Tab-separated table of C-alpha atoms in Angstrom:
chain	number	residue	atom	x	y	z
X	1	MET	CA	74.034	78.790	107.515
X	2	PRO	CA	71.559	77.623	105.212
X	3	THR	CA	71.968	78.427	101.237
X	4	ILE	CA	69.248	79.291	99.240
X	5	LEU	CA	69.137	79.855	95.151
X	6	ILE	CA	65.941	81.688	93.630
X	7	THR	CA	65.245	81.961	90.124
X	8	GLY	CA	63.699	84.579	88.814
X	9	ALA	CA	65.210	86.627	91.058
X	10	ALA	CA	64.885	89.747	89.046
X	11	SER	CA	61.313	90.521	88.932
X	12	GLY	CA	58.141	89.707	90.058
X	13	ILE	CA	57.807	86.548	92.909
X	14	GLY	CA	61.595	85.697	92.429
X	15	LEU	CA	62.391	89.266	93.402
X	16	ALA	CA	59.686	89.238	96.639
X	17	PHE	CA	61.477	85.875	97.883
X	18	LEU	CA	64.440	87.398	97.383
X	19	LYS	CA	63.628	90.501	99.519
X	20	HIS	CA	62.123	88.667	101.976
X	21	TYR	CA	65.019	86.369	102.769
X	22	LEU	CA	67.340	89.568	102.940
X	23	SER	CA	64.890	91.280	105.551
X	24	LEU	CA	65.381	88.411	108.235
X	25	PRO	CA	67.416	89.255	111.232
X	26	ALA	CA	69.893	86.570	110.245
X	27	PRO	CA	69.258	86.326	106.257
X	28	PRO	CA	70.837	82.739	104.733
X	29	ARG	CA	73.367	82.290	102.100
X	30	ILE	CA	71.355	83.525	99.230
X	31	ILE	CA	72.098	82.741	95.481
X	32	ALA	CA	70.111	85.162	93.054
X	33	VAL	CA	69.408	83.787	89.458
X	34	ASP	CA	67.808	85.487	86.570
X	35	HIS	CA	68.262	85.761	82.781
X	36	HIS	CA	68.272	89.476	83.761
X	37	GLU	CA	70.460	91.679	85.534
X	38	ILE	CA	69.281	91.471	89.279
X	39	PRO	CA	68.128	94.903	90.583
X	40	PRO	CA	71.110	95.574	93.854
X	41	GLN	CA	69.285	95.232	97.448
X	42	GLU	CA	70.960	98.388	99.361
X	43	GLU	CA	73.730	96.777	101.785
X	44	ALA	CA	72.415	93.387	101.254
X	45	GLN	CA	74.480	90.486	100.749
X	46	TYR	CA	73.886	87.590	97.823
X	47	SER	CA	75.498	86.411	95.303
X	48	PRO	CA	73.948	87.023	91.825
X	49	HIS	CA	74.064	85.541	88.570
X	50	THR	CA	73.014	86.178	84.833
X	51	LEU	CA	71.912	82.877	82.957
X	52	ASP	CA	69.063	81.351	80.389
X	53	VAL	CA	67.242	78.701	82.309
X	54	SER	CA	66.798	76.788	79.027
X	55	SER	CA	70.237	76.821	78.111
X	56	GLU	CA	72.098	73.663	79.367
X	57	ALA	CA	75.770	75.033	78.671
X	58	SER	CA	74.356	77.621	81.006
X	59	LEU	CA	73.320	75.574	83.519
X	60	GLN	CA	75.995	72.976	83.544
X	61	ASP	CA	78.541	76.696	84.071
X	62	LEU	CA	76.723	77.824	87.012
X	63	SER	CA	76.392	73.745	88.445
X	64	SER	CA	79.991	73.266	87.986
X	65	ARG	CA	80.774	76.528	89.955
X	66	LEU	CA	78.087	75.400	92.908
X	67	LYS	CA	79.256	71.746	93.029
X	68	ASN	CA	80.808	72.103	96.314
X	69	THR	CA	78.019	74.037	97.424
X	70	PRO	CA	74.947	72.299	99.620
X	71	ILE	CA	71.830	74.147	97.996
X	72	ASP	CA	69.379	73.473	101.117
X	73	LEU	CA	66.616	75.185	98.943
X	74	LEU	CA	65.999	75.730	95.676
X	75	ILE	CA	62.550	78.460	94.728
X	76	HIS	CA	62.312	78.351	90.621
X	77	SER	CA	60.050	81.105	89.945
X	78	VAL	CA	60.423	81.836	86.295
X	79	GLY	CA	57.775	81.489	83.804
X	80	ILE	CA	56.319	83.463	80.707
X	81	ARG	CA	52.063	83.858	80.170
X	82	GLY	CA	52.458	82.292	76.861
X	83	LEU	CA	50.687	85.434	74.902
X	84	VAL	CA	50.671	85.562	71.253
X	85	PRO	CA	52.698	89.127	70.297
X	86	SER	CA	50.943	89.766	67.243
X	87	ALA	CA	47.903	89.081	69.234
X	88	VAL	CA	48.579	91.518	72.314
X	89	ALA	CA	49.257	94.484	70.136
X	90	ALA	CA	45.827	94.144	68.114
X	91	HIS	CA	43.956	93.325	71.396
X	92	PRO	CA	46.050	95.024	74.691
X	93	GLY	CA	44.005	94.790	78.283
X	94	ASP	CA	42.308	91.429	76.811
X	95	VAL	CA	44.054	88.424	77.507
X	96	PRO	CA	41.901	85.324	76.556
X	97	ALA	CA	41.829	87.190	72.835
X	98	THR	CA	46.000	86.824	73.056
X	99	GLU	CA	46.013	83.117	73.808
X	100	SER	CA	42.524	82.126	71.876
X	101	ILE	CA	42.395	78.758	69.809
X	102	ASP	CA	42.586	81.062	66.777
X	103	ALA	CA	45.322	83.377	68.221
X	104	MET	CA	47.432	80.702	68.905
X	105	ASP	CA	50.681	79.861	66.900
X	106	ALA	CA	53.482	77.512	67.125
X	107	ALA	CA	56.190	79.635	67.922
X	108	THR	CA	54.653	80.847	71.030
X	109	MET	CA	53.635	77.439	72.132
X	110	ILE	CA	57.434	76.157	72.034
X	111	ARG	CA	58.696	79.122	73.427
X	112	THR	CA	56.271	78.903	76.826
X	113	PHE	CA	57.267	74.896	76.754
X	114	GLU	CA	60.585	76.037	76.773
X	115	THR	CA	61.004	78.067	79.392
X	116	ASN	CA	58.133	76.864	81.619
X	117	THR	CA	58.474	72.875	81.388
X	118	LEU	CA	62.082	72.315	80.123
X	119	GLY	CA	63.661	74.768	81.632
X	120	THR	CA	62.383	73.938	85.088
X	121	PHE	CA	63.416	70.485	84.081
X	122	LEU	CA	67.050	71.374	83.146
X	123	VAL	CA	67.683	74.064	86.110
X	124	ILE	CA	66.631	71.391	88.516
X	125	ARG	CA	68.878	68.301	87.252
X	126	ALA	CA	71.389	70.885	86.903
X	127	LEU	CA	71.265	71.493	90.637
X	128	LEU	CA	70.602	67.487	91.545
X	129	PRO	CA	74.600	67.450	92.810
X	130	SER	CA	74.283	70.562	94.965
X	131	LEU	CA	70.948	69.942	96.541
X	132	ARG	CA	71.556	65.781	97.432
X	133	LEU	CA	74.746	67.808	99.321
X	134	ALA	CA	72.141	69.452	101.862
X	135	ALA	CA	70.771	67.139	104.562
X	136	SER	CA	67.353	68.049	104.175
X	137	PRO	CA	67.218	69.694	100.251
X	138	ARG	CA	63.925	70.891	99.138
X	139	VAL	CA	62.665	72.301	96.188
X	140	VAL	CA	59.834	74.616	95.837
X	141	VAL	CA	58.575	75.479	92.037
X	142	MET	CA	56.213	78.012	91.023
X	143	GLY	CA	53.416	76.439	89.431
X	144	SER	CA	49.651	77.384	88.381
X	145	ARG	CA	46.381	75.923	88.889
X	146	MET	CA	45.924	76.761	84.909
X	147	GLY	CA	48.019	73.727	85.039
X	148	SER	CA	45.297	71.780	86.502
X	149	LEU	CA	42.853	69.919	84.108
X	150	SER	CA	40.341	68.999	86.262
X	151	TYR	CA	40.301	72.541	86.988
X	152	ASN	CA	40.135	73.360	83.171
X	153	THR	CA	36.371	74.684	82.769
X	154	THR	CA	36.618	77.834	80.578
X	155	GLY	CA	39.369	76.332	77.870
X	156	GLY	CA	41.802	79.022	76.448
X	157	GLY	CA	45.317	79.366	77.400
X	158	TYR	CA	46.503	77.052	75.143
X	159	ALA	CA	50.360	77.790	75.776
X	160	TYR	CA	50.362	78.374	79.476
X	161	ARG	CA	47.895	75.247	80.095
X	162	ALA	CA	49.654	72.918	78.409
X	163	SER	CA	53.064	74.149	79.926
X	164	LYS	CA	52.043	74.522	83.333
X	165	ALA	CA	50.071	70.667	82.993
X	166	ALA	CA	53.789	69.602	81.344
X	167	LEU	CA	55.494	71.156	84.161
X	168	ASN	CA	53.492	69.130	86.842
X	169	ALA	CA	54.075	65.952	85.222
X	170	VAL	CA	57.868	66.717	85.507
X	171	VAL	CA	58.483	67.667	89.075
X	172	LYS	CA	56.066	64.924	89.991
X	173	SER	CA	58.387	62.204	88.438
X	174	PHE	CA	61.063	64.094	90.151
X	175	SER	CA	59.428	63.418	93.383
X	176	VAL	CA	59.684	59.766	92.260
X	177	ASP	CA	62.767	59.761	91.268
X	178	VAL	CA	65.092	61.529	93.502
X	179	PRO	CA	63.219	60.550	96.866
X	180	ASP	CA	66.314	62.401	98.812
X	181	VAL	CA	64.892	65.879	97.877
X	182	TRP	CA	61.399	67.016	99.055
X	183	PHE	CA	59.593	68.707	96.166
X	184	LEU	CA	56.377	70.742	95.918
X	185	LEU	CA	54.367	72.550	93.342
X	186	VAL	CA	52.604	75.864	94.570
X	187	HIS	CA	50.022	78.267	93.120
X	188	PRO	CA	51.053	81.628	94.132
X	189	GLY	CA	47.620	83.114	93.245
X	190	ARG	CA	47.228	85.399	90.563
X	191	VAL	CA	49.930	87.655	90.807
X	192	GLU	CA	50.428	90.575	89.791
X	193	SER	CA	54.213	89.786	88.173
X	194	GLY	CA	54.715	90.833	85.423
X	195	LEU	CA	53.461	87.827	82.880
X	196	VAL	CA	51.169	90.340	81.373
X	197	ASP	CA	51.492	93.869	80.264
X	198	TRP	CA	48.792	94.918	82.281
X	199	LYS	CA	47.203	94.479	85.577
X	200	GLU	CA	44.769	91.957	85.416
X	201	GLU	CA	41.629	92.200	87.744
X	202	GLY	CA	41.926	90.397	91.185
X	203	ALA	CA	45.609	90.118	90.935
X	204	ILE	CA	47.568	90.505	94.587
X	205	SER	CA	51.094	91.937	95.138
X	206	ALA	CA	53.703	89.515	95.079
X	207	GLU	CA	54.633	90.620	98.588
X	208	GLU	CA	51.561	89.385	99.925
X	209	SER	CA	51.588	85.750	98.015
X	210	VAL	CA	55.492	85.272	99.193
X	211	GLY	CA	53.688	85.993	102.473
X	212	ASP	CA	51.092	83.092	102.495
X	213	MET	CA	53.735	81.001	100.533
X	214	MET	CA	56.095	81.735	103.714
X	215	LYS	CA	53.619	79.907	106.241
X	216	LEU	CA	53.226	77.180	104.096
X	217	LEU	CA	56.963	76.398	104.210
X	218	GLU	CA	57.547	76.597	107.391
X	219	LYS	CA	54.784	73.539	107.819
X	220	GLU	CA	56.548	69.854	108.844
X	221	GLU	CA	55.563	66.879	107.358
X	222	MET	CA	53.949	67.951	104.376
X	223	GLU	CA	54.866	65.216	101.636
X	224	SER	CA	56.637	65.773	98.435
X	225	GLY	CA	54.918	65.933	95.379
X	226	ARG	CA	52.071	67.635	95.968
X	227	PHE	CA	50.517	70.567	94.150
X	228	VAL	CA	48.894	73.354	96.353
X	229	ASP	CA	47.621	76.098	96.322
X	230	ARG	CA	49.372	79.379	98.416
X	231	TRP	CA	47.738	78.558	101.634
X	232	GLY	CA	48.501	74.518	101.023
X	233	VAL	CA	45.028	73.529	100.024
X	234	ASP	CA	45.707	70.560	97.064
X	235	ILE	CA	44.719	71.146	93.783
X	236	GLY	CA	43.487	68.719	91.465
X	237	TRP	CA	45.687	67.313	88.976
């Protein structure tokens, strides 16, 4: 039975992945991880863990508990939007105003990098021993088209864009340095996932996004280290 570890499993895309795998006729072994308590799933069998992905001590504890457990698939879906809290309070519903050049502050930038970039690096590094125990280990990271330098034609989004661009560099380096593990960066689309406090125009449900990504993950012979949208179309770096 394969083992799947899902981070960010308490809400949004991570929770949608958790529900998808639990709904299968023969569910895999699932390890669900989040900073918050994961909502109980009725009559579901999975192992929940509460931890801070930016804490090396917390991740080392998880790694130690899983040291003899092969992880076949790691789905990393932890992230924050990087909006300045004071600007959110002053401009509710106006995303550009909450992450503009004038609104952005150092604390928001640092917090966003700690979660989106450093947190991803620490999670993957901590779980590499368990991934390497699997026959064909895979790592799927939720990226963002906003992390694409070639896509950025509107500016703004300083904390989020920069942290996601750095995330791309981190995952790409993993794909080069750890060739025995397959890596994929996926832009899940504009998803109604709780990254902002209001519904954004054109946002799709987490369930719709995960449905598309599952079709993508079922494809064979995709090259490691790619950056794609939820349909598998390459996104320019």
